Tab-separated table of C-alpha atoms and ligand atoms in Angstrom:
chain	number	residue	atom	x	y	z
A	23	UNK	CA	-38.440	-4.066	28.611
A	24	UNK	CA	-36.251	-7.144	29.837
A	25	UNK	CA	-32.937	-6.565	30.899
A	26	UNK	CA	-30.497	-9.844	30.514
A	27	UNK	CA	-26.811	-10.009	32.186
A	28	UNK	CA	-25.378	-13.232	30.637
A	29	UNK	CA	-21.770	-14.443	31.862
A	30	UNK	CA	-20.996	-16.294	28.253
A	31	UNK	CA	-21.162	-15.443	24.816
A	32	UNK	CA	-23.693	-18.758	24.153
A	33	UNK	CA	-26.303	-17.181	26.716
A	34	UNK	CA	-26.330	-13.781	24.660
A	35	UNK	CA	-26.714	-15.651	21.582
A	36	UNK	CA	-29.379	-17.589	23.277
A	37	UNK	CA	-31.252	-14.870	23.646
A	38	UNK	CA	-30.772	-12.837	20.690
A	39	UNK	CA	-31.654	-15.793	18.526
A	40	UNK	CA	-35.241	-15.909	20.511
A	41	UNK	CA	-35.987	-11.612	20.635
A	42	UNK	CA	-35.838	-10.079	17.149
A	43	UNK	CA	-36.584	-6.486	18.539
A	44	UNK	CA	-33.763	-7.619	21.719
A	45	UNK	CA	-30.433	-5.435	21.337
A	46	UNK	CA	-26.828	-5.893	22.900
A	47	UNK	CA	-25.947	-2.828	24.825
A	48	UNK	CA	-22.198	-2.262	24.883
A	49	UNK	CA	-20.944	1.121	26.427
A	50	UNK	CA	-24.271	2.646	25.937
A	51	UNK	CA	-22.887	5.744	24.541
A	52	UNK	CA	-25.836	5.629	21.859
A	53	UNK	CA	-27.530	3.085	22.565
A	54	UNK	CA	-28.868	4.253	25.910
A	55	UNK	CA	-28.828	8.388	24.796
A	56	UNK	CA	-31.095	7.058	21.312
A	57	UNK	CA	-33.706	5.510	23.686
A	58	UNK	CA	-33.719	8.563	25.866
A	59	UNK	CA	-34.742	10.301	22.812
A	60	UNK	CA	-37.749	8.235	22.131
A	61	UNK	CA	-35.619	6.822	18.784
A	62	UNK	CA	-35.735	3.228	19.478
A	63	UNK	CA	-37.522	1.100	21.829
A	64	UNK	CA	-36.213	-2.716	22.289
A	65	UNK	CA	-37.983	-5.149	23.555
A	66	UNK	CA	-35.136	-6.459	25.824
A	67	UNK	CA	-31.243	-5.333	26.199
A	68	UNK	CA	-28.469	-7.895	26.635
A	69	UNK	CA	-26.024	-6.346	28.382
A	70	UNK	CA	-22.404	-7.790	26.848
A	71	UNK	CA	-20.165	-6.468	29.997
A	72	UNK	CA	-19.908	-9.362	32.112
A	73	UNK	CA	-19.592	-11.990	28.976
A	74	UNK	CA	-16.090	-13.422	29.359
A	75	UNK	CA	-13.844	-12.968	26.646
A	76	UNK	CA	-15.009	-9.682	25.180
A	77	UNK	CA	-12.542	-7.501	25.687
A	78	UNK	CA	-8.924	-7.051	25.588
A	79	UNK	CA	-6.341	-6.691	22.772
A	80	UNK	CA	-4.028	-9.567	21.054
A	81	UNK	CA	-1.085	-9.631	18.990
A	82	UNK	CA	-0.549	-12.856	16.874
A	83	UNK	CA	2.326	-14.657	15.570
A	84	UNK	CA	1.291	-13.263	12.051
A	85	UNK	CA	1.556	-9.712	13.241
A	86	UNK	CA	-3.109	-9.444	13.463
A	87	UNK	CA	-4.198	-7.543	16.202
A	88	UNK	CA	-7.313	-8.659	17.289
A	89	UNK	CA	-9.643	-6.435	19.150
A	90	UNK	CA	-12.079	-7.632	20.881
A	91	UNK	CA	-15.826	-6.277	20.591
A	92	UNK	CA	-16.389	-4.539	24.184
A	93	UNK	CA	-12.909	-3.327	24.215
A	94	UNK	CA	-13.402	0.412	25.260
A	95	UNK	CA	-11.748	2.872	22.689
A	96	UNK	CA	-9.498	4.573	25.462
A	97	UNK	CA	-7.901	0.748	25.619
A	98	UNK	CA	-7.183	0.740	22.405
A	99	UNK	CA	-5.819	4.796	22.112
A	100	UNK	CA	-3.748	3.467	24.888
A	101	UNK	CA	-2.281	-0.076	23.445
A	102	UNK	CA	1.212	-0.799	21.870
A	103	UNK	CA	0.391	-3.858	20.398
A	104	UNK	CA	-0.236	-2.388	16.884
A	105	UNK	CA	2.653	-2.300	13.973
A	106	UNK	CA	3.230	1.539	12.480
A	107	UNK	CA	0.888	1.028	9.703
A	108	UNK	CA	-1.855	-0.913	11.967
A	109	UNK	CA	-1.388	2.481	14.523
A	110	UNK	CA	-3.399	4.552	12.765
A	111	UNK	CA	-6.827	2.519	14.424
A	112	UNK	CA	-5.069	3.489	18.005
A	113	UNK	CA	-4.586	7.396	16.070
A	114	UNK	CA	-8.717	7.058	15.257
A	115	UNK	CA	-9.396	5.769	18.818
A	116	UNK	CA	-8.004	8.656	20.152
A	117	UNK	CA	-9.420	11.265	17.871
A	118	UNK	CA	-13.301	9.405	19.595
A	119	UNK	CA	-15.285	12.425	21.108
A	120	UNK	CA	-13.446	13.139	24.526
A	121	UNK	CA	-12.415	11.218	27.596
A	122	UNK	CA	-15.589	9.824	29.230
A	123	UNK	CA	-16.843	8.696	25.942
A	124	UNK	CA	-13.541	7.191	25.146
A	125	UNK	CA	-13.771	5.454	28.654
A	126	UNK	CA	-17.356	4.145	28.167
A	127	UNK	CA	-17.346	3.074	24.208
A	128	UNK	CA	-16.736	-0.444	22.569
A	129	UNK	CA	-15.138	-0.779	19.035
A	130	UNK	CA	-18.211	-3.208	18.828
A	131	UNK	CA	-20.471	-0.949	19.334
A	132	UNK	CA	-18.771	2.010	17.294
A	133	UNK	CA	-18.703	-0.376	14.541
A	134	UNK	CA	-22.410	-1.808	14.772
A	135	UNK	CA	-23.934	2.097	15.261
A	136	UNK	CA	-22.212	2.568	11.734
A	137	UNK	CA	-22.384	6.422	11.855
A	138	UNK	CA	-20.533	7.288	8.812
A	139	UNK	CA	-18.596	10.187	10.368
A	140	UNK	CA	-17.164	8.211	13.067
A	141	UNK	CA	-13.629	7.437	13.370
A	142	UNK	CA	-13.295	3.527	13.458
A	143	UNK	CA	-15.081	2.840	10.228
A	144	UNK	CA	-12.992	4.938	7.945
A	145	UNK	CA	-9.886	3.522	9.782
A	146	UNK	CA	-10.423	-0.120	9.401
A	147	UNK	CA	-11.670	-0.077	6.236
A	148	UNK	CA	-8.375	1.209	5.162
A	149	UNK	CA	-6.213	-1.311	7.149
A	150	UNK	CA	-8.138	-4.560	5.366
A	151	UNK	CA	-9.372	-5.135	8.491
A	152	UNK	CA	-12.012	-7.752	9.205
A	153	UNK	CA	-15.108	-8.266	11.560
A	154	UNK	CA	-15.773	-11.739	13.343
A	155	UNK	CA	-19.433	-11.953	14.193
A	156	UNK	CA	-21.253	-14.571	15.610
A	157	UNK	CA	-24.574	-16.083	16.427
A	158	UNK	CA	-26.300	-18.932	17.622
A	159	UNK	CA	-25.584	-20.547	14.161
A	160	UNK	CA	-21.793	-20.274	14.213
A	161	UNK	CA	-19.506	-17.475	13.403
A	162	UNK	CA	-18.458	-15.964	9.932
A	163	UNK	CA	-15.643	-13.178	8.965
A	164	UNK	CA	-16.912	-10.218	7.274
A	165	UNK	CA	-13.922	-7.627	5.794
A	166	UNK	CA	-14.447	-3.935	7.049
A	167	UNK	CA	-15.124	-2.690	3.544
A	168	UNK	CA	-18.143	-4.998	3.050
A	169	UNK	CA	-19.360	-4.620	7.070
A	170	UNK	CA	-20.452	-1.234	6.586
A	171	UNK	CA	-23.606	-1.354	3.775
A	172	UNK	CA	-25.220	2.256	4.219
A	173	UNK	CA	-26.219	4.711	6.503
A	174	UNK	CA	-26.269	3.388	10.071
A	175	UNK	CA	-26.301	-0.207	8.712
A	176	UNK	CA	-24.304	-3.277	8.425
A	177	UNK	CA	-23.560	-6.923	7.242
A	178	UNK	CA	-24.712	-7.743	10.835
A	179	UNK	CA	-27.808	-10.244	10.367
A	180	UNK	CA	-30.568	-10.726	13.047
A	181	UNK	CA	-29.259	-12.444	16.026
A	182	UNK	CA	-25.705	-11.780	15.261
A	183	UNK	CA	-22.991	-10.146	17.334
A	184	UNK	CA	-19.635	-8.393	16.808
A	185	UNK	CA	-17.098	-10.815	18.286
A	186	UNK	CA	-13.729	-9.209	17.458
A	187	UNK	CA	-11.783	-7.480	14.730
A	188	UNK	CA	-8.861	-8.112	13.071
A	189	UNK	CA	-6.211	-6.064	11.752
A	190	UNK	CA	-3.825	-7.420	9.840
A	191	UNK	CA	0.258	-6.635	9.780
A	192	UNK	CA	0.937	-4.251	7.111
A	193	UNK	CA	4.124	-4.062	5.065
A	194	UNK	CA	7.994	-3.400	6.749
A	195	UNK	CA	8.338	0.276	6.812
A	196	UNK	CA	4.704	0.956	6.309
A	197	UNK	CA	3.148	3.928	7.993
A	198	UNK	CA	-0.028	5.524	8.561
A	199	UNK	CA	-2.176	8.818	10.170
A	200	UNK	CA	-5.663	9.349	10.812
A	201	UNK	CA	-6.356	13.282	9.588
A	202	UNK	CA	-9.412	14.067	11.377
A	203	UNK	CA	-11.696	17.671	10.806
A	204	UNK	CA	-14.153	18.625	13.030
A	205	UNK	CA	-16.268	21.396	14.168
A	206	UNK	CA	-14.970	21.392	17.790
A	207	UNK	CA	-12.781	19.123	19.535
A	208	UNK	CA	-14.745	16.190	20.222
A	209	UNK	CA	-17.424	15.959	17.510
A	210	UNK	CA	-17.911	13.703	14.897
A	211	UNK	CA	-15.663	14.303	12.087
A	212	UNK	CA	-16.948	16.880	9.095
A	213	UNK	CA	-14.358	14.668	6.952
A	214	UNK	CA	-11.757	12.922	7.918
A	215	UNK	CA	-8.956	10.795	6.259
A	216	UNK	CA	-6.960	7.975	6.898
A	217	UNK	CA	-3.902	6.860	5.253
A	218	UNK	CA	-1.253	3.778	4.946
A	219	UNK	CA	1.871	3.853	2.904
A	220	UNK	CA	5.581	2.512	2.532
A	221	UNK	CA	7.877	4.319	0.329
A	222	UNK	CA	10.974	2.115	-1.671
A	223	UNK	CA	14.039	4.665	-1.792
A	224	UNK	CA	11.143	7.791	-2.404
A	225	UNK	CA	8.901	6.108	-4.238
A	226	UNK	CA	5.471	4.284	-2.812
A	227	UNK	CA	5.008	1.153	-3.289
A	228	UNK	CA	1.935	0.289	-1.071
A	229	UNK	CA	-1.384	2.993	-0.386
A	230	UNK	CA	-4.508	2.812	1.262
A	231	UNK	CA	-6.618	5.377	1.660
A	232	UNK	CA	-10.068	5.671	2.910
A	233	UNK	CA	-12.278	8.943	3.622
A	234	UNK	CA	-15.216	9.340	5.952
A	235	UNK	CA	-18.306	11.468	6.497
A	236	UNK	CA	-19.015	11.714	2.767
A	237	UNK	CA	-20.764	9.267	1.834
A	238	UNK	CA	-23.106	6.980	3.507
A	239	UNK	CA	-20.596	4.228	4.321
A	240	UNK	CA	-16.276	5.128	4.287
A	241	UNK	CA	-15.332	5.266	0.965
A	242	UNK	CA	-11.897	3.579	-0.383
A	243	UNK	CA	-11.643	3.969	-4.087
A	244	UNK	CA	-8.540	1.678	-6.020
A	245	UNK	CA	-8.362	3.310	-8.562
A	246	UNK	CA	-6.943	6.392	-5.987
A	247	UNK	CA	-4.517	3.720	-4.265
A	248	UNK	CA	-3.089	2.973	-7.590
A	249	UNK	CA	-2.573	6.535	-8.362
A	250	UNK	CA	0.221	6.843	-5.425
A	251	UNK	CA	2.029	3.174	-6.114
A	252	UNK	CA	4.969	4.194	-8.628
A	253	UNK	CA	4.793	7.968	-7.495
A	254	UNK	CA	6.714	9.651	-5.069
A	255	UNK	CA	3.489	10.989	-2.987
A	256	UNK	CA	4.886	14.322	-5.459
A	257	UNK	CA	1.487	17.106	-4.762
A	258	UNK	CA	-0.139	16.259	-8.200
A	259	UNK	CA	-0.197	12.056	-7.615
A	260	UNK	CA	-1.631	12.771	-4.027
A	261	UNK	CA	-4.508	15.428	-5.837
A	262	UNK	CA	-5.175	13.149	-8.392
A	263	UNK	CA	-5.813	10.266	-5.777
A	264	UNK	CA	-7.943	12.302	-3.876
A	265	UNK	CA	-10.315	13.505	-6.835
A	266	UNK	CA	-10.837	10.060	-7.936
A	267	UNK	CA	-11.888	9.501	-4.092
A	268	UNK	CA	-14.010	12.856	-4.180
A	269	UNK	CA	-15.470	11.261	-7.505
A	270	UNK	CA	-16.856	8.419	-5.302
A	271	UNK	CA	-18.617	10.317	-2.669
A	272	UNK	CA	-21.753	11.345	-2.018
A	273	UNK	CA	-21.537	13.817	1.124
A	274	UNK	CA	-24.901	14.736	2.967
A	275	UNK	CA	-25.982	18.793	4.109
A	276	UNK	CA	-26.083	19.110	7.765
A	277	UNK	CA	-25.077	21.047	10.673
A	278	UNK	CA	-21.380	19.944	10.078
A	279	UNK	CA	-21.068	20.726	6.850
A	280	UNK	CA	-22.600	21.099	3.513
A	281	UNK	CA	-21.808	18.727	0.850
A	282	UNK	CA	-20.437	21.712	-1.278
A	283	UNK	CA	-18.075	22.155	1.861
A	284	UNK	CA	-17.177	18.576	2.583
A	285	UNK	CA	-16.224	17.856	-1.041
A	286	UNK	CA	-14.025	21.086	-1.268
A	287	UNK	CA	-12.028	20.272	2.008
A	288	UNK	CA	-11.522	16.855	1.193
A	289	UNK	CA	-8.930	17.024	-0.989
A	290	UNK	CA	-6.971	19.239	1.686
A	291	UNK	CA	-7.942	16.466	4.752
A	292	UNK	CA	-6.072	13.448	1.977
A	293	UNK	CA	-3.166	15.086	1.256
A	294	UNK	CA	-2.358	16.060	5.223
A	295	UNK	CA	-3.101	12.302	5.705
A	296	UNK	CA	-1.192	11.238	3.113
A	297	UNK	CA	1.815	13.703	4.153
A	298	UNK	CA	2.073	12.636	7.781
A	299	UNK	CA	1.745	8.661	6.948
A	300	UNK	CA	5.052	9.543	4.228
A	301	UNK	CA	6.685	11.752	6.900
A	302	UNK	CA	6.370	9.099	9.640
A	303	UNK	CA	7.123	6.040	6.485
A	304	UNK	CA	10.479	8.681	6.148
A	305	UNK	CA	11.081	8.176	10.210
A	306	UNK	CA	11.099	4.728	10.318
A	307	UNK	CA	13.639	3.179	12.213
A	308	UNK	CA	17.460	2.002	10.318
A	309	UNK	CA	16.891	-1.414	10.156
A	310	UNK	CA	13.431	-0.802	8.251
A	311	UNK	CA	15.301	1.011	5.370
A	312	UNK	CA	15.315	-0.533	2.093
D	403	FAD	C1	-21.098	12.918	23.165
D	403	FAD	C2	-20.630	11.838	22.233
D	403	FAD	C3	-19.558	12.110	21.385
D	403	FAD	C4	-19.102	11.110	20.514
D	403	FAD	N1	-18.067	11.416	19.675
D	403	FAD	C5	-17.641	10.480	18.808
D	403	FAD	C6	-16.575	10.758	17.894
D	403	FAD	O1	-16.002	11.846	17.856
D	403	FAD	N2	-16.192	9.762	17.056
D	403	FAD	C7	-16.792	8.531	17.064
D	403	FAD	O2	-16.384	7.658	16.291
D	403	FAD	N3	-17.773	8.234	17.924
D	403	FAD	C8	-18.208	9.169	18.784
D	403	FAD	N4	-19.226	8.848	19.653
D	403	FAD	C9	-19.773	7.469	19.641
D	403	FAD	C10	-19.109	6.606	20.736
D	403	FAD	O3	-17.756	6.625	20.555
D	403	FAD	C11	-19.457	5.069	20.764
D	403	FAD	O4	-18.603	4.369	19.903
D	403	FAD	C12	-20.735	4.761	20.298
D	403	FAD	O5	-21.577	5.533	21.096
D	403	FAD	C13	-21.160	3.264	20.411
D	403	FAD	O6	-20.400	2.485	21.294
D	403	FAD	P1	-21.007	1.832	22.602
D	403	FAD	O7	-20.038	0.804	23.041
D	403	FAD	O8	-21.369	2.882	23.567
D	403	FAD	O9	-22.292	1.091	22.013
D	403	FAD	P2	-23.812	1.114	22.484
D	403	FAD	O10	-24.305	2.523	22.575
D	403	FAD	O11	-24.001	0.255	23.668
D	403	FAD	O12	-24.459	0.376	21.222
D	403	FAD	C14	-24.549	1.014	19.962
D	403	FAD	C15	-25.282	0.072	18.983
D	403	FAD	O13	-24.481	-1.049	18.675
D	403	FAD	C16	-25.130	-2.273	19.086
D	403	FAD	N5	-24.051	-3.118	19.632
D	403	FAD	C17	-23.190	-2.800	20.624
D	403	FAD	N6	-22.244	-3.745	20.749
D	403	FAD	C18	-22.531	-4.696	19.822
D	403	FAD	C19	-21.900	-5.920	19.451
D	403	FAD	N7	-20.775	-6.356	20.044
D	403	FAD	N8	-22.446	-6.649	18.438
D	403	FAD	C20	-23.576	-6.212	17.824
D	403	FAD	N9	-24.206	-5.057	18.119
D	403	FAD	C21	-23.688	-4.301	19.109
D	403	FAD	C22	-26.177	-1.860	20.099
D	403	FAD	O14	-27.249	-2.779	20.150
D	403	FAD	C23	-26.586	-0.510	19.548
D	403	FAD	O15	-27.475	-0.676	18.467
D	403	FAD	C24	-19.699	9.824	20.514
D	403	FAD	C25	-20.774	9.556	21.383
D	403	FAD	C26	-21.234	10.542	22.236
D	403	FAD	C27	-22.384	10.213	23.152
């Protein structure tokens, strides 16, 4: 196996573009414990930790935050740069196994492992965020919803790499939480939640909601979103939203959880989601009040 160290994002694509079976190794977190296991065996691994401009946080004049792909997840649990509805990614981030992992993993690789019951999926795809990805034929923007495509796979094509996401501002007085369930502190979630909303004097006028680890990919259902806008988050709005979501999974049996299990918690893991985002939308600073 070759092991490459470039300095620039052109030299990794370089090689990528030349190595089908070649992989980027990020914080190694999986990466290196899957080939320990005799899972996967690449031909060569391009290391992305010296490549300038890979990591770090930014907050535009739009209100994005932009994330870039090797920035470790205990950066981003850390960061202030994200707006109250955006701050449920930072909740996610810190929700990530426990420290050392936290202090070794990339969003970019989080995001390009697609496990299905970890925490940065299900969060972006329910802030409308989007992936940049590039390769040695130029770069293209992929939304978070349409990034994740099954079971441990994504959008990403052959020779492509996860540049940076995006996370756009969400509405004045929006607010979010990331309700996470787990076996043990630390493990991948059983099912976990995560929730935006704004309320207009009680009532909601803006929802997102996405669920993961039941289904293959998170799962973010309109139909659900539309069942909060015009209510005021009352018990029976919130349970309808989160059948219609349960409607749309398709949870797996395994040593977290059944499916039976995962689909009768669920409703319970949306509506703590939901109730924290409208406590905190409740909290929000005077000038924020409608
Ligand atoms: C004990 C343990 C507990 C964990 N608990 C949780 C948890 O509770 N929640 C959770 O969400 N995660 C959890 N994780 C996963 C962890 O947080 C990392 O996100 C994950 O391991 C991948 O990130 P990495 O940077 O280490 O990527 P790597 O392991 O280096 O790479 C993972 C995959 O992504 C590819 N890759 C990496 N970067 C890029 C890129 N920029 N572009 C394209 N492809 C890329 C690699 O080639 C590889 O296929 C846990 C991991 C461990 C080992």
């Amino acid at each position: 196996m070759k092991f490459y160290r470039p300095t620039s994002l052109k030299q990794a694509l370089k090689v990528l573009a030349g190595d089908e079976d070649a992989r980027c190794l990020a914080g190694g977190a999986t990466l290196v414990a899957m080939m320990n296991a005799n899972l996967i065996a690449p031909s060569a691994l391009v290391s992305l930790a010296a490549v300038k401009g890979l990591a770090g946080i930014a907050k535009r004049k739009n209100g994005t935050v932009a994330i870039g792909a090797m920035t470790r997840h205990q950066a981003v649990a850390d960061s202030d740069a994200f707006d109250r509805g955006q701050a449920m990614v930072k909740e996610a981030a810190s929700h990530i196994g426990h420290p050392a992992i936290r202090n070794m993993g990339t969003i970019g690789g989080s995001i390009s492992h697609a496990d299905p019951a970890a925490d940065y999926p299900t969060a972006l795809v329910a802030v409308d965020a989007t992936v940049t990805v590039e390769s040695a034929a130029g770069k293209r923007e992929i939304e978070a919803s349409r990034f994740f495509t099954g079971y441990l796979e994504t959008a990403l094509a052959p020779g492509e790499i996860v540049v940076a996401v995006s996370i756009p501002a969400t509405p004045s007085g929006a607010a979010s939480a990331y309700e996470k369930y787990a076996r043990v502190q630390g493990d991948f979630a059983t099912v976990a939640a995560a929730a935006v909303v704004a309320l207009e004097r009680g009532v909601c006028s803006f929802a997102r909601i996405a669920v993961g680890g039941c289904a293959p990919t998170p799962v973010r259902v309109a139909a659900a979103e539309a069942k909060l806008v015009g209510s005021k988050l009352e018990p029976a709005a919130v349970a309808a939203a989160a059948a219609a979501i349960a409607a749309a999974c398709d949870p797996i049996d395994d040593f977290r959880g059944s499916s039976a299990y995962r689909l009768a918690i669920l409703p319970t893991i949306v509506a703590r989601a939901v109730a924290t985002a409208r406590q905190r939308a409740e909290q929000r600073p005077a000038e924020q009040r409608p």
